[in-house]
Tab-separated table of N, CA and C in Angstrom:
chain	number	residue	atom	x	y	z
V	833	UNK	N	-36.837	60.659	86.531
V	833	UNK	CA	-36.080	59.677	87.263
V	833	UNK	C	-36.059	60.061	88.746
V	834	UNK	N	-36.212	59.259	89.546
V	834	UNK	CA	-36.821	59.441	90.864
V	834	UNK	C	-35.568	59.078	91.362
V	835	UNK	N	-35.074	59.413	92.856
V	835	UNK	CA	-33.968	59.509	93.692
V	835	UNK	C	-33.848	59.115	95.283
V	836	UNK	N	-33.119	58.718	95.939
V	836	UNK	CA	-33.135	58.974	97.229
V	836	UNK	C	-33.628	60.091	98.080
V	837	UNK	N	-33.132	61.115	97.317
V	837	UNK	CA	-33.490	62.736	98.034
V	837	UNK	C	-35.019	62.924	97.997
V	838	UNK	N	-35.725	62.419	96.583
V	838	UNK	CA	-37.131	62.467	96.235
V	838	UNK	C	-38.162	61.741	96.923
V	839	UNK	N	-37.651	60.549	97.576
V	839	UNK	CA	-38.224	59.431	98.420
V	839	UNK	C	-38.415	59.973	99.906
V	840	UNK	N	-36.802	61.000	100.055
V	840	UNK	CA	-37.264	61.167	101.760
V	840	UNK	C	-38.122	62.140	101.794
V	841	UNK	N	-38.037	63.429	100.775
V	841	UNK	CA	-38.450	64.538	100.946
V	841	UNK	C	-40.514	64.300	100.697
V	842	UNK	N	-40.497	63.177	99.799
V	842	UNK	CA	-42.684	62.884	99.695
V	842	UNK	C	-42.496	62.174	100.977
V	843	UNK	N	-41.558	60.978	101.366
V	843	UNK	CA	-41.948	60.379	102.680
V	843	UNK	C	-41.851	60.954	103.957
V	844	UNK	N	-41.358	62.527	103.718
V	844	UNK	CA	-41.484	62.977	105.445
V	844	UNK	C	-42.568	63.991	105.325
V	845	UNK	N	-43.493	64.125	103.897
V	845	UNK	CA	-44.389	64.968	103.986
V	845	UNK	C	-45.413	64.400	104.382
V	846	UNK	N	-45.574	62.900	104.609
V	846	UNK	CA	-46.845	62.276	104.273
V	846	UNK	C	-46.804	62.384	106.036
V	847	UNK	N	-48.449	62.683	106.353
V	847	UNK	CA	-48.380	62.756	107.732
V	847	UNK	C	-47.924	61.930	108.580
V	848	UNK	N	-47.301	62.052	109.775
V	848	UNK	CA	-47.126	61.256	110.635
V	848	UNK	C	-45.857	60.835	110.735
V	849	UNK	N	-45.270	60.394	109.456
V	849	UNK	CA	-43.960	59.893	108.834
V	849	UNK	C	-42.655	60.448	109.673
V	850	UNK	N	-42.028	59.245	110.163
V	850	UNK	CA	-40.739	59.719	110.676
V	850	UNK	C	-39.982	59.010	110.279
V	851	UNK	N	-38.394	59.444	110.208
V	851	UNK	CA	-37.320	58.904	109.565
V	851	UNK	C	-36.749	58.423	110.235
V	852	UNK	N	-36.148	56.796	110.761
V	852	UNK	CA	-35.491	56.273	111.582
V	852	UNK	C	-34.265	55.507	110.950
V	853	UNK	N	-32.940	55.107	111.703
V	853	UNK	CA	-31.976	53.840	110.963
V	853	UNK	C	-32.765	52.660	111.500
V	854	UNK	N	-32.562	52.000	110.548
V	854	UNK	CA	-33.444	50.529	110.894
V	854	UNK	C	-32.370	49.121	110.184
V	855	UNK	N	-31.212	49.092	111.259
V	855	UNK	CA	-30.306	47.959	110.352
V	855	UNK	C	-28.989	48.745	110.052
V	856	UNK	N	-28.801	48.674	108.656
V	856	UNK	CA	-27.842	49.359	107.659
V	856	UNK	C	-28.413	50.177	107.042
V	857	UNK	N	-30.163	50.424	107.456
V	857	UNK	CA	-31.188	51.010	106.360
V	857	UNK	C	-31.239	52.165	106.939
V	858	UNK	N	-32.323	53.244	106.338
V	858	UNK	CA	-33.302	54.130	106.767
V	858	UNK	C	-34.515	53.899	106.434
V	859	UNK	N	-35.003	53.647	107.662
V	859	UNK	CA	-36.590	53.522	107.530
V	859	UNK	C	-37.533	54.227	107.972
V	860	UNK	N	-38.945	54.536	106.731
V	860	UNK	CA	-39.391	55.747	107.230
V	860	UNK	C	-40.774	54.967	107.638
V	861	UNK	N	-41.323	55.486	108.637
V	861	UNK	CA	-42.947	55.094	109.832
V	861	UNK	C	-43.978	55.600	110.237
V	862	UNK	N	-45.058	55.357	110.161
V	862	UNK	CA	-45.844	55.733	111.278
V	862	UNK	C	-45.702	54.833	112.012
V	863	UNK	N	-47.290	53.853	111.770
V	863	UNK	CA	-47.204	52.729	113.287
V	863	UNK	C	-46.724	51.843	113.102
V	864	UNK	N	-46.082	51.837	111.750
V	864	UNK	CA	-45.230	51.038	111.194
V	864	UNK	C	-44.356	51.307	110.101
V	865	UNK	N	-43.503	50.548	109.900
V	865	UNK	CA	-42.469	50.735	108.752
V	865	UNK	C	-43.035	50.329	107.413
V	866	UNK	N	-43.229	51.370	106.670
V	866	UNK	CA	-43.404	51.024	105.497
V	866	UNK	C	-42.548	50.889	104.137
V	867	UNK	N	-41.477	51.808	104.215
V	867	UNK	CA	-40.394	51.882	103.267
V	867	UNK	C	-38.819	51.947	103.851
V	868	UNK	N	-37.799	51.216	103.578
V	868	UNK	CA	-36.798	51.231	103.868
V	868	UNK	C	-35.707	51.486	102.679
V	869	UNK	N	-34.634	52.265	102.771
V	869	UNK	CA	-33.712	52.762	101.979
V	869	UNK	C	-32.256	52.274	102.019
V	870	UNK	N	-31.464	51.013	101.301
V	870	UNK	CA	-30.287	51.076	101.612
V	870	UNK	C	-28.968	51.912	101.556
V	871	UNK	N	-28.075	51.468	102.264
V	871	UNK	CA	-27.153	52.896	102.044
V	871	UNK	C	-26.566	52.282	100.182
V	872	UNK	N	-26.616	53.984	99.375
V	872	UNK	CA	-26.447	53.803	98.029
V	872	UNK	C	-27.740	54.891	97.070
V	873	UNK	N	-28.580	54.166	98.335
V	873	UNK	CA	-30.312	54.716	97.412
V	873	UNK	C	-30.564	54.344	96.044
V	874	UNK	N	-30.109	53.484	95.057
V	874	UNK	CA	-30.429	53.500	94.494
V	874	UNK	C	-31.881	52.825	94.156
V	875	UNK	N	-31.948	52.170	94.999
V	875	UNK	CA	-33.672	51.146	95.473
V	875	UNK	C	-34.212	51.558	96.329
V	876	UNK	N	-35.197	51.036	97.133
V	876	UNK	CA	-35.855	50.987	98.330
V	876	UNK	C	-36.421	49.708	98.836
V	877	UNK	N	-36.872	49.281	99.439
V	877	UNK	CA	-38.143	48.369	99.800
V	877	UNK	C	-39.500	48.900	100.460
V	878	UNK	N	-40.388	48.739	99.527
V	878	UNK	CA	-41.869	49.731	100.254
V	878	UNK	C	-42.762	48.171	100.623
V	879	UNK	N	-43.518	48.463	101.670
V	879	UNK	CA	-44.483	47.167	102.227
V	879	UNK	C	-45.909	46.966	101.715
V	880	UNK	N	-45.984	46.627	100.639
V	880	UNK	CA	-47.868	47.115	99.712
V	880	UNK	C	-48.155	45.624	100.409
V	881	UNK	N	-49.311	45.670	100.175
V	881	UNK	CA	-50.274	44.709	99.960
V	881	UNK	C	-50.133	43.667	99.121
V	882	UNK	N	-49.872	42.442	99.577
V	882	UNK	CA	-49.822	41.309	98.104
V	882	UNK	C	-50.225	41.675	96.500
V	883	UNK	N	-51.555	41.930	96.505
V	883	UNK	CA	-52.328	42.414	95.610
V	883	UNK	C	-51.700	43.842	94.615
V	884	UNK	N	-51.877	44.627	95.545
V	884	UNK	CA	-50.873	45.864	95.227
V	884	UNK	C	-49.227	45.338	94.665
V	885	UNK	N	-48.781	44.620	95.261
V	885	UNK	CA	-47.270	44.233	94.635
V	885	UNK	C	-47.537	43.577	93.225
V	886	UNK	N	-48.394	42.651	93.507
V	886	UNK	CA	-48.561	41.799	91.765
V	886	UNK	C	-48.657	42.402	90.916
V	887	UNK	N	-49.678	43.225	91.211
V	887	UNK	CA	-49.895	44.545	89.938
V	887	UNK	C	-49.344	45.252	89.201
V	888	UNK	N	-48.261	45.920	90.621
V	888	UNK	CA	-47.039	46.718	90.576
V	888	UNK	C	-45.799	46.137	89.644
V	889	UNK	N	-45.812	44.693	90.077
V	889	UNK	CA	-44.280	43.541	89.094
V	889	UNK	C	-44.924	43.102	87.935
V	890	UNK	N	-46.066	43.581	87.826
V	890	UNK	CA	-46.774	43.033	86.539
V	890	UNK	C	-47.154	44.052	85.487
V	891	UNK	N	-46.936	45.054	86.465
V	891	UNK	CA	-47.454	46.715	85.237
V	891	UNK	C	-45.941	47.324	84.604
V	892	UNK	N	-44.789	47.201	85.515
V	892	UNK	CA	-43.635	48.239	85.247
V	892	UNK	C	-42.855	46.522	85.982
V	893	UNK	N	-42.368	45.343	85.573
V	893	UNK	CA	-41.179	45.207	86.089
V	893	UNK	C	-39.767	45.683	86.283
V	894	UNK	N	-39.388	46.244	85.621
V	894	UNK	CA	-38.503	46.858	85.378
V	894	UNK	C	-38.084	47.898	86.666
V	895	UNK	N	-39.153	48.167	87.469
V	895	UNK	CA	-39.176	49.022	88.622
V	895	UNK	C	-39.263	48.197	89.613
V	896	UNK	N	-40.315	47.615	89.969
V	896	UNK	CA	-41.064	46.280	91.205
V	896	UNK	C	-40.489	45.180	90.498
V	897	UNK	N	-39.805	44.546	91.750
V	897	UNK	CA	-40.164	42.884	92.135
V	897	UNK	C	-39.751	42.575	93.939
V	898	UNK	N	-40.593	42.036	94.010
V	898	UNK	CA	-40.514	41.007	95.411
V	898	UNK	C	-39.412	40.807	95.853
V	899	UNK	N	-39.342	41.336	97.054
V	899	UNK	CA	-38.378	40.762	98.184
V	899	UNK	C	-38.112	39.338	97.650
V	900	UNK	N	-36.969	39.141	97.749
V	900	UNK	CA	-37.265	37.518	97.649
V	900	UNK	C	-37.203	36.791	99.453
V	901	UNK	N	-37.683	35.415	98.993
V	901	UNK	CA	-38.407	34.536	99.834
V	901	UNK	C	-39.522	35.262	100.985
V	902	UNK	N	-39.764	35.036	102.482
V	902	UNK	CA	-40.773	35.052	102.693
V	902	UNK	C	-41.322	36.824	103.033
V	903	UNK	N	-40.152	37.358	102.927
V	903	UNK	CA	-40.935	39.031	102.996
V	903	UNK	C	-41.034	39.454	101.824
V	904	UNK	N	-41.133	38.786	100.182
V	904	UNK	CA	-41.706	38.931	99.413
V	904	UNK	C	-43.514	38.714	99.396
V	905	UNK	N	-43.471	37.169	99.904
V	905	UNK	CA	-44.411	36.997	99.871
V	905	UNK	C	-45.561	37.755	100.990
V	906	UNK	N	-45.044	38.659	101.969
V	906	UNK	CA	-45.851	39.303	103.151
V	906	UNK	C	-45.841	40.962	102.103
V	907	UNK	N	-45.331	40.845	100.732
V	907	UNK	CA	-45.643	42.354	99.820
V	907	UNK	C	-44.590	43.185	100.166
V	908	UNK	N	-43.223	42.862	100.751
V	908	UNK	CA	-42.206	43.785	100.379
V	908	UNK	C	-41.236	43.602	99.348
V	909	UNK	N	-41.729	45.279	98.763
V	909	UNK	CA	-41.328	45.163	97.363
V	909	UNK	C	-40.405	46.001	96.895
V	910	UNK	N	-39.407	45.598	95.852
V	910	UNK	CA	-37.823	46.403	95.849
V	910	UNK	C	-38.551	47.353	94.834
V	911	UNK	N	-38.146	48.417	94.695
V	911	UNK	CA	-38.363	49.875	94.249
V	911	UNK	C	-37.103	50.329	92.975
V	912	UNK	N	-36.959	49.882	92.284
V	912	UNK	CA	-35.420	50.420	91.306
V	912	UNK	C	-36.366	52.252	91.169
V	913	UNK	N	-35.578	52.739	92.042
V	913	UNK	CA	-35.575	54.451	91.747
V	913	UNK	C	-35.908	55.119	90.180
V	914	UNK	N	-34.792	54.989	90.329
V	914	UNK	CA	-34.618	55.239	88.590
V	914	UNK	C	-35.511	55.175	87.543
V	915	UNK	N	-35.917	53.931	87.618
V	915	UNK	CA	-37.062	53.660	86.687
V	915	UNK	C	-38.395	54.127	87.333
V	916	UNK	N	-38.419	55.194	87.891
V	916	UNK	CA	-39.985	55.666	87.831
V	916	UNK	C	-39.686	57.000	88.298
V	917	UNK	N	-40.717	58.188	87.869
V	917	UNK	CA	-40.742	59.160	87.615
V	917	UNK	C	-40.998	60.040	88.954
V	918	UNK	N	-41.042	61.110	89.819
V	918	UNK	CA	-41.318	61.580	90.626
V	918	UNK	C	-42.956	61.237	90.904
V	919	UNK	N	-43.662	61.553	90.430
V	919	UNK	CA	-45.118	61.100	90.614
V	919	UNK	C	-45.355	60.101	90.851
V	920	UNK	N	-45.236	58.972	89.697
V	920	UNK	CA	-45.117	57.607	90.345
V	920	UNK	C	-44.844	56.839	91.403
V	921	UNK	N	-43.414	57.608	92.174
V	921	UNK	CA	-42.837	57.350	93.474
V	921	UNK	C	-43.842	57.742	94.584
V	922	UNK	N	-44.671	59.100	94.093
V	922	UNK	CA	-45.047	59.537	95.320
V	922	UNK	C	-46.597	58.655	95.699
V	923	UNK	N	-47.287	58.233	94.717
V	923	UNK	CA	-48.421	57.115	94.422
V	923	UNK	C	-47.679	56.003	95.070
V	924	UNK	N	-46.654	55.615	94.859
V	924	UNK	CA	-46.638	54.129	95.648
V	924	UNK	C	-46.312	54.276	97.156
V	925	UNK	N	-45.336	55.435	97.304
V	925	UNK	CA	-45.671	55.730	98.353
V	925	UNK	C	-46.486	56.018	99.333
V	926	UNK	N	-47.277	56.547	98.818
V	926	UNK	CA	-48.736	57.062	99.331
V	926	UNK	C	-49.170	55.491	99.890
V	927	UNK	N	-49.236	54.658	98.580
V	927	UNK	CA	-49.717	53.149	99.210
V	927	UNK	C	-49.760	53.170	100.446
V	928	UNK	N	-48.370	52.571	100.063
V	928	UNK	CA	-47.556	52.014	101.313
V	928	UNK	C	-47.700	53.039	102.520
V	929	UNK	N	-47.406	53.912	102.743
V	929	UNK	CA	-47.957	54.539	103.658
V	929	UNK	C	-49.548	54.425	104.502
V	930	UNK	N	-50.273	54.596	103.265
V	930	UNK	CA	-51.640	54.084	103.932
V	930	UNK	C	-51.876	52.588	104.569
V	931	UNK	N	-50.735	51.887	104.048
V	931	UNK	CA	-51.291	50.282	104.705
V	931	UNK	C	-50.801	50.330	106.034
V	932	UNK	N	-49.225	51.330	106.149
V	932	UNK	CA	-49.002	51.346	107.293
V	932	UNK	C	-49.540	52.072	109.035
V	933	UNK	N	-50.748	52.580	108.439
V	933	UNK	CA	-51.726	53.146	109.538
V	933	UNK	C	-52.308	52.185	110.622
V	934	UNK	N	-52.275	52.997	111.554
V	934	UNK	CA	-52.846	52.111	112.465
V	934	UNK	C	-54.115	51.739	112.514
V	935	UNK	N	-55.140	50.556	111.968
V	935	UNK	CA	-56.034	49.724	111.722
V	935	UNK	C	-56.893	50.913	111.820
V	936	UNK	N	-57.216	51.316	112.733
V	936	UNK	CA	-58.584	52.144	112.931
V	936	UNK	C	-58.251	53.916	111.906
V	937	UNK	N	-57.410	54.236	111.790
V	937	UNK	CA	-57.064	55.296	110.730
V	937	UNK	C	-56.885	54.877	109.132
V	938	UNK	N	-56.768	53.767	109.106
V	938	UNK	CA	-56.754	53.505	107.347
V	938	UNK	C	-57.817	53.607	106.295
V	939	UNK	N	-57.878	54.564	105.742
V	939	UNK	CA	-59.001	54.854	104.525
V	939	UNK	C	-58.752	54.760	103.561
C-alpha cells in the first residue's frame, strides 16, 4: 500500500524533480508539473498521456480515473494511493515524469 511519504520520497529521486505548493496542493516538476498531492494524501493527480490514462482506468480502476471534465480529458489522472503497491507508484510515476520533460530530453 503506497502513501504520501512514498510518492514524495520516488518523486524527489527522479532527476530534476522539485517539490513546490501549487494551490492547496504540492506539486512536484521539472519543466513541468507532473503530479500534484492534496492536503490528506490520500490520492494524487499524475499528468500521463491520454493513452497511458485509458489503460491505466482500464487495467486497475480501482486506483485510476480521470480528472473529471476537461483536465481529464488533457490525461490528468486521480491516483487512490492505497490501492497500489510501492512499485507500481514508482512506474507511473516514472511516466508521468517522463512526459513532463522538456521536448528535446524525452526518451
Amino acid at each position: 500500500m503506497a502513501t504520501e511519504d512514498d510518492l514524495r520520497r520516488i518523486a524527489l529521486s527522479l532527476a530534476g524533480t522539485v517539490e513546490a505548493p501549487h494551490f492547496d496542493r504540492t506539486a512536484f516538476k521539472v519543466a513541468r508539473i507532473y503530479a500534484t498531492v492534496p492536503p490528506g494524501g490520500a490520492s494524487a493527480n499524475l499528468k500521463l498521456s491520454p493513452e497511458d490514462q485509458e489503460f491505466k482506468c482500464l487495467l486497475k480502476p480501482a486506483a485510476f480515473a480521470p480528472v473529471p471534465n476537461a483536465w481529464g480529458r488533457q490525461g490528468w489522472t486521480t491516483v487512490t494511493l492505497g490501492a497500489l503497491d510501492e512499485g507500481e507508484l514508482a512506474g507511473i510515476l516514472e511516466t508521468a515524469w517522463r512526459g513532463a520533460q522538456p521536448k528535446a530530453r524525452r526518451r
